[in-house]
Coordinates of C-alpha atoms and ligand atoms in Angstrom, one line a residue:
M1 CA 0.2 21.4 -48.5
I2 CA -1.0 17.9 -47.9
N3 CA -4.8 17.3 -47.5
L4 CA -5.1 14.1 -45.6
T5 CA -8.6 13.3 -47.1
E6 CA -7.3 13.7 -50.6
F7 CA -4.1 11.8 -49.7
K8 CA -6.2 8.8 -48.7
K9 CA -8.2 8.9 -52.0
T10 CA -5.0 9.0 -54.1
T11 CA -2.8 6.6 -52.1
G12 CA -5.3 4.3 -50.4
F13 CA -3.4 4.9 -47.2
P14 CA -5.7 4.7 -44.1
T15 CA -5.9 8.2 -42.5
V16 CA -8.2 7.8 -39.5
R17 CA -8.6 11.0 -37.6
M18 CA -8.0 10.0 -34.0
R19 CA -7.9 13.6 -32.9
R20 CA -11.7 14.1 -33.4
L21 CA -12.3 12.6 -30.0
R22 CA -9.7 14.7 -28.3
M23 CA -10.9 18.2 -29.4
T24 CA -12.7 19.3 -26.2
E25 CA -12.6 18.3 -22.5
T26 CA -16.2 17.2 -22.8
I27 CA -15.6 14.7 -25.6
R28 CA -12.4 13.5 -23.8
E29 CA -14.4 12.9 -20.7
M30 CA -17.0 11.0 -22.6
V31 CA -14.5 8.5 -24.1
R32 CA -12.3 8.3 -21.0
E33 CA -11.5 4.6 -20.2
T34 CA -10.1 5.0 -16.7
T35 CA -11.5 7.2 -13.9
L36 CA -10.4 7.6 -10.4
Q37 CA -12.6 8.2 -7.4
P38 CA -11.9 8.9 -3.7
S39 CA -13.1 5.5 -2.7
D40 CA -10.3 3.9 -4.7
F41 CA -7.7 5.2 -2.2
I42 CA -6.4 3.8 1.0
Y43 CA -4.4 6.3 3.1
P44 CA -1.3 4.9 5.0
M45 CA -0.8 6.5 8.4
F46 CA 1.8 6.1 11.1
V47 CA 0.8 6.0 14.8
V48 CA 3.2 6.7 17.7
P49 CA 2.9 6.6 21.5
G50 CA 2.2 9.7 23.4
G51 CA 0.0 12.7 23.1
K52 CA 0.0 15.8 20.7
V53 CA 2.7 14.3 18.6
R54 CA 2.8 15.4 15.0
H55 CA 6.2 14.7 13.6
E56 CA 6.8 15.2 9.9
I57 CA 8.9 12.6 8.1
S58 CA 11.8 14.4 6.4
S59 CA 11.8 12.3 3.3
M60 CA 8.0 12.3 3.0
P61 CA 6.8 15.9 3.1
N62 CA 3.3 16.3 4.5
V63 CA 3.3 12.8 6.0
Y64 CA 3.4 12.6 9.8
Q65 CA 4.0 10.3 12.7
L66 CA 0.9 11.0 14.8
S67 CA -0.1 10.1 18.4
V68 CA -3.5 8.6 18.8
D69 CA -5.2 11.9 19.6
E70 CA -3.7 13.6 16.5
L71 CA -4.5 10.5 14.4
V72 CA -8.2 10.7 15.3
R73 CA -8.3 14.4 14.4
E74 CA -6.5 13.8 11.2
C75 CA -8.7 10.9 10.2
G76 CA -11.8 13.1 10.6
K77 CA -10.3 15.3 7.8
V78 CA -9.3 12.2 5.7
Y79 CA -12.9 10.9 5.9
A80 CA -14.4 14.3 5.1
A81 CA -12.2 14.5 2.0
G82 CA -14.0 11.3 0.8
V83 CA -11.2 8.8 1.6
K84 CA -13.1 5.9 3.3
S85 CA -10.2 3.8 4.4
V86 CA -6.9 4.0 6.1
I87 CA -4.1 1.5 6.8
L88 CA -2.3 1.9 10.1
F89 CA 1.4 1.3 10.9
G90 CA 2.5 1.4 14.5
I91 CA 5.7 2.5 16.0
P92 CA 6.0 1.0 19.5
S93 CA 7.4 2.7 22.6
H94 CA 9.7 -0.3 23.1
K95 CA 11.1 -2.8 20.6
D96 CA 12.4 -6.2 21.5
E97 CA 13.6 -9.4 19.9
Y98 CA 10.2 -10.9 19.4
G99 CA 8.3 -7.6 18.6
S100 CA 6.0 -8.1 21.6
E101 CA 4.2 -4.8 21.2
A102 CA 2.9 -5.9 17.9
Y103 CA 0.5 -8.4 19.5
D104 CA -0.1 -6.5 22.8
E105 CA -3.8 -5.7 23.2
N106 CA -2.7 -2.3 24.5
G107 CA -0.2 -1.7 21.8
V108 CA -0.3 1.6 20.0
V109 CA -2.2 0.3 16.9
Q110 CA -4.7 -1.5 19.1
Q111 CA -5.4 1.7 21.1
A112 CA -5.6 3.7 17.9
I113 CA -8.2 1.4 16.4
R114 CA -10.4 1.6 19.5
E115 CA -10.3 5.4 19.6
L116 CA -10.9 5.7 15.9
K117 CA -13.9 3.4 16.1
K118 CA -15.4 5.5 18.9
E119 CA -15.1 8.7 16.9
L120 CA -15.4 7.6 13.3
P121 CA -17.3 4.3 13.3
D122 CA -17.7 4.2 9.5
L123 CA -14.0 4.7 8.7
F124 CA -12.7 1.4 7.3
I125 CA -9.6 0.5 9.3
I126 CA -7.0 -1.7 7.8
T127 CA -3.9 -2.7 9.8
D128 CA -0.5 -3.6 8.4
V129 CA 0.5 -6.9 10.0
C130 CA 4.3 -7.3 10.3
L131 CA 6.9 -7.4 13.0
C132 CA 9.6 -5.2 11.5
E133 CA 8.5 -2.0 13.2
Y134 CA 8.4 -3.8 16.5
T135 CA 11.6 -5.9 16.6
S136 CA 14.8 -4.5 18.0
H137 CA 16.7 -5.9 15.0
G138 CA 14.2 -4.5 12.5
H139 CA 13.5 -7.8 10.8
C140 CA 10.1 -9.1 9.9
G141 CA 10.2 -12.2 12.1
V142 CA 11.9 -14.3 14.7
L143 CA 15.6 -14.6 14.1
R144 CA 18.1 -17.4 14.6
E145 CA 21.7 -16.8 14.5
T146 CA 23.4 -19.0 11.9
A147 CA 26.9 -17.7 12.2
P148 CA 28.4 -14.7 14.1
G149 CA 26.7 -11.6 12.8
K150 CA 24.5 -13.7 10.5
A151 CA 20.9 -14.6 11.1
E152 CA 18.0 -16.3 9.4
I153 CA 14.3 -15.4 9.8
L154 CA 12.4 -18.4 11.0
N155 CA 9.3 -18.8 9.0
D156 CA 7.0 -21.0 11.0
E157 CA 7.9 -19.5 14.4
T158 CA 7.0 -16.1 13.0
L159 CA 3.6 -17.2 11.7
E160 CA 2.1 -17.7 15.2
L161 CA 3.1 -14.1 16.2
L162 CA 1.6 -12.7 13.0
A163 CA -1.6 -14.5 13.6
K164 CA -1.7 -13.2 17.2
E165 CA -1.0 -9.7 16.0
S166 CA -3.9 -9.9 13.5
L167 CA -6.3 -11.2 16.1
T168 CA -5.5 -8.3 18.5
H169 CA -6.1 -5.9 15.7
V170 CA -9.4 -7.4 14.8
Q171 CA -10.5 -7.7 18.5
A172 CA -9.7 -4.0 18.9
G173 CA -12.1 -3.3 15.9
A174 CA -10.0 -3.4 12.7
D175 CA -12.1 -4.0 9.6
M176 CA -9.4 -5.8 7.7
V177 CA -5.9 -7.0 8.2
A178 CA -3.1 -6.8 5.7
P179 CA -0.1 -9.1 6.3
S180 CA 3.0 -7.5 4.7
D181 CA 5.7 -9.8 6.0
M182 CA 6.0 -12.3 3.1
M183 CA 6.4 -15.4 5.3
D184 CA 5.1 -18.5 3.6
G185 CA 1.7 -19.7 4.8
R186 CA 0.8 -16.7 6.8
V187 CA -2.6 -16.0 5.1
A188 CA -3.7 -19.6 6.0
V189 CA -2.6 -19.3 9.6
I190 CA -4.1 -15.8 10.1
R191 CA -7.4 -16.9 8.4
S192 CA -7.7 -19.9 10.7
L193 CA -7.0 -18.0 13.9
L194 CA -9.5 -15.3 13.0
D195 CA -12.1 -18.0 12.1
E196 CA -11.6 -19.9 15.3
N197 CA -12.3 -16.7 17.2
G198 CA -15.5 -16.0 15.4
F199 CA -14.1 -13.4 13.0
T200 CA -15.2 -15.3 9.9
S201 CA -16.4 -12.1 8.2
T202 CA -13.2 -10.1 8.5
P203 CA -11.4 -10.0 5.2
I204 CA -7.6 -10.3 4.6
M205 CA -5.8 -8.2 2.1
S206 CA -2.5 -9.9 1.5
Y207 CA 0.7 -8.1 0.3
A208 CA 0.9 -11.0 -2.1
A209 CA 3.5 -9.9 -4.6
K210 CA 5.8 -7.7 -2.5
Y211 CA 9.2 -7.0 -4.0
A212 CA 12.6 -6.4 -2.3
S213 CA 12.5 -2.8 -3.4
G214 CA 14.7 0.2 -2.9
F215 CA 11.5 2.3 -3.0
Y216 CA 10.8 1.5 0.6
G217 CA 13.6 3.8 1.9
P218 CA 11.6 6.7 3.2
F219 CA 9.0 4.4 4.8
R220 CA 11.7 2.8 7.0
E221 CA 12.5 6.3 8.3
A222 CA 8.7 6.8 9.0
A223 CA 8.2 3.4 10.6
E224 CA 11.7 3.3 12.2
S225 CA 12.0 -0.2 10.8
T226 CA 15.3 -0.3 8.9
P227 CA 17.0 -3.7 9.5
K228 CA 20.0 -3.3 11.8
F229 CA 21.9 -5.7 9.5
G230 CA 21.2 -7.5 6.3
D231 CA 18.2 -7.0 4.1
R232 CA 14.8 -8.5 3.2
K233 CA 15.8 -10.5 0.2
S234 CA 15.2 -13.8 1.9
H235 CA 11.5 -13.2 1.9
Q236 CA 10.6 -10.3 -0.4
M237 CA 10.6 -11.0 -4.1
D238 CA 13.4 -10.5 -6.7
P239 CA 12.4 -7.4 -8.8
A240 CA 13.4 -9.5 -11.9
N241 CA 10.5 -12.0 -11.5
V242 CA 6.9 -11.9 -12.6
N243 CA 6.0 -15.6 -13.0
E244 CA 6.9 -16.0 -9.4
A245 CA 4.5 -13.2 -8.5
V246 CA 1.7 -15.2 -10.2
R247 CA 2.6 -18.2 -8.0
E248 CA 2.7 -16.0 -4.9
V249 CA -0.7 -14.6 -5.6
A250 CA -2.2 -18.0 -6.4
L251 CA -1.0 -19.4 -3.1
D252 CA -2.4 -16.4 -1.1
I253 CA -5.8 -16.8 -2.9
D254 CA -5.8 -20.5 -2.0
E255 CA -5.0 -19.7 1.6
G256 CA -8.0 -17.4 1.8
A257 CA -6.9 -13.9 0.8
D258 CA -9.8 -11.7 -0.2
I259 CA -7.8 -8.9 -1.8
V260 CA -4.4 -9.3 -3.3
M261 CA -1.8 -6.6 -3.5
V262 CA 1.2 -5.8 -5.7
K263 CA 3.9 -3.6 -4.2
P264 CA 5.5 -1.2 -5.2
A265 CA 3.2 0.1 -8.0
L266 CA 4.8 2.2 -10.7
A267 CA 7.8 0.1 -11.4
Y268 CA 5.6 -3.0 -11.4
L269 CA 2.7 -2.1 -13.6
D270 CA 3.2 -5.2 -15.7
V271 CA 2.8 -7.3 -12.5
I272 CA -0.4 -5.5 -11.6
Y273 CA -1.7 -6.2 -15.1
R274 CA -0.7 -9.9 -15.0
V275 CA -2.3 -10.4 -11.5
K276 CA -5.5 -8.7 -12.5
T277 CA -5.9 -10.6 -15.8
E278 CA -4.9 -14.0 -14.4
F279 CA -7.0 -14.0 -11.3
K280 CA -9.7 -11.3 -11.7
M281 CA -9.5 -10.8 -8.0
P282 CA -10.0 -7.5 -6.2
T283 CA -6.5 -6.2 -6.7
A284 CA -4.7 -3.5 -4.8
A285 CA -1.4 -1.7 -5.5
Y286 CA 0.8 0.2 -3.2
Q287 CA 2.3 3.5 -4.4
V288 CA 5.1 3.3 -1.8
S289 CA 7.1 5.9 0.1
G290 CA 9.9 6.2 -2.5
E291 CA 7.4 6.7 -5.3
Y292 CA 5.9 9.6 -3.3
A293 CA 9.2 11.0 -2.3
M294 CA 10.5 11.0 -5.8
I295 CA 7.6 13.1 -7.1
K296 CA 7.8 15.4 -4.1
A297 CA 11.5 16.0 -4.5
A298 CA 11.2 16.7 -8.2
A299 CA 8.2 19.0 -7.6
R300 CA 10.1 20.9 -4.9
N301 CA 12.9 21.6 -7.4
G302 CA 10.3 22.9 -9.9
W303 CA 11.1 20.0 -12.3
L304 CA 7.7 18.3 -12.3
D305 CA 4.1 19.6 -11.9
E306 CA 3.1 17.7 -8.8
P307 CA -0.8 17.7 -9.1
R308 CA -0.5 16.5 -12.7
I309 CA 2.1 13.8 -11.9
M310 CA 0.0 12.7 -8.9
M311 CA -3.0 12.1 -11.1
E312 CA -1.1 10.6 -14.0
T313 CA 0.7 8.0 -11.8
L314 CA -2.5 7.1 -10.0
T315 CA -4.4 6.8 -13.3
A316 CA -1.6 4.6 -14.7
I317 CA -1.8 2.2 -11.6
K318 CA -5.6 1.9 -12.0
R319 CA -5.4 1.5 -15.8
A320 CA -2.9 -1.4 -15.2
G321 CA -5.6 -3.2 -13.3
A322 CA -5.6 -2.0 -9.7
D323 CA -9.0 -1.6 -8.1
L324 CA -7.6 0.0 -5.0
I325 CA -4.5 2.1 -4.5
L326 CA -2.7 2.6 -1.2
T327 CA -1.1 6.0 -1.6
Y328 CA 0.3 8.9 0.5
Y329 CA -1.5 11.1 -2.0
A330 CA -4.9 9.7 -1.1
V331 CA -6.2 12.9 0.5
D332 CA -4.7 15.3 -2.0
A333 CA -6.0 13.2 -4.9
A334 CA -9.5 12.9 -3.3
K335 CA -9.6 16.7 -2.9
A336 CA -8.4 17.2 -6.5
L337 CA -11.1 14.9 -7.8
K338 CA -13.8 16.8 -5.9
G339 CA -12.5 19.9 -7.6
Ligands
PBG1 C1 6.5 -3.8 6.3 C2 6.1 -2.8 5.3 C3 7.0 -2.0 4.5 C4 6.2 -1.2 3.8 C5 4.8 -1.5 4.1 N1 4.8 -2.5 5.0 C6 8.4 -1.9 4.5 C7 9.3 -3.0 4.2 O1 8.9 -4.0 3.7 O2 10.5 -2.8 4.4 C8 6.6 -0.1 2.8 C9 5.7 0.9 2.4 C10 6.3 2.1 1.8 O3 7.4 2.2 1.4 O4 5.5 3.1 1.6 N2 5.9 -3.6 7.5

């Protein structure tokens, strides 16, 4: 039998006993480097027109499209669980080429914000700013046909609409806007319109490094925003690039972003780490629909232990450098942390 202490004496080989600090839960807790808390989480929610609507998204078990009344009720529970912040996505009653309902002061998100602020004034409301849920073609901006069946998203024409959308959200009472469209220059344009209208204290969280990812599949069912043709590769980032992510984030910070986001999370932990170490900005990461669906599906098959994987993935995202995590697990994780 080998005695490690003797072994060290005779061979000079270092035999540090790392296991000493792993022997009990108490000592493990004492030396733990990363801890999660409910205020780390932002809960994404989908709001639809109508009343008493509670429609589960088939590829995202336990995530619902909710009408405003149901959303308000649900948010009461979210807040009670310790999650202080939600991000709202709207599904309009009518889609058109220019996504008009996105910047309609009586749009579904604008109504939802007003109702939530009446009932839950302390809930921190973030809104996703993009056109893809509102356009008939499902693209994130204004289109110009370049050839039959082919179109291009016009960057600068889209900016004005995104800024208008942001302003209507903030006028309705949103606490922060989060542009997710990946058009160039949108943070600057949104910042300046908010400032001109006196909303100088309203922060912007930009989806700064957003990749063209297959992990958004279930979201597009939830938000009914699948592009009718083509894809989002002309504006979302190539998954192969990380130096480019650093440039994207630098630009958004220069334009006035207060919080920068990396999205998706688990397949891009290196990007989160790079962004946090280079800029030391408040950094968010989005554990997206496909990441959630993947865990749910495996758990339903009995292949993974869901509560454990939920905490392990969230801890990994925070350990990589995220201060905030947008996650469909926000409420479940907050409850688990409270014990
Ligand atoms: C765009 C938007 C998307 C997501 C958040 N904002 C979809 C897309 O870019 O196609 C994805 C979120 C998720 O997958 O959970 N409005």
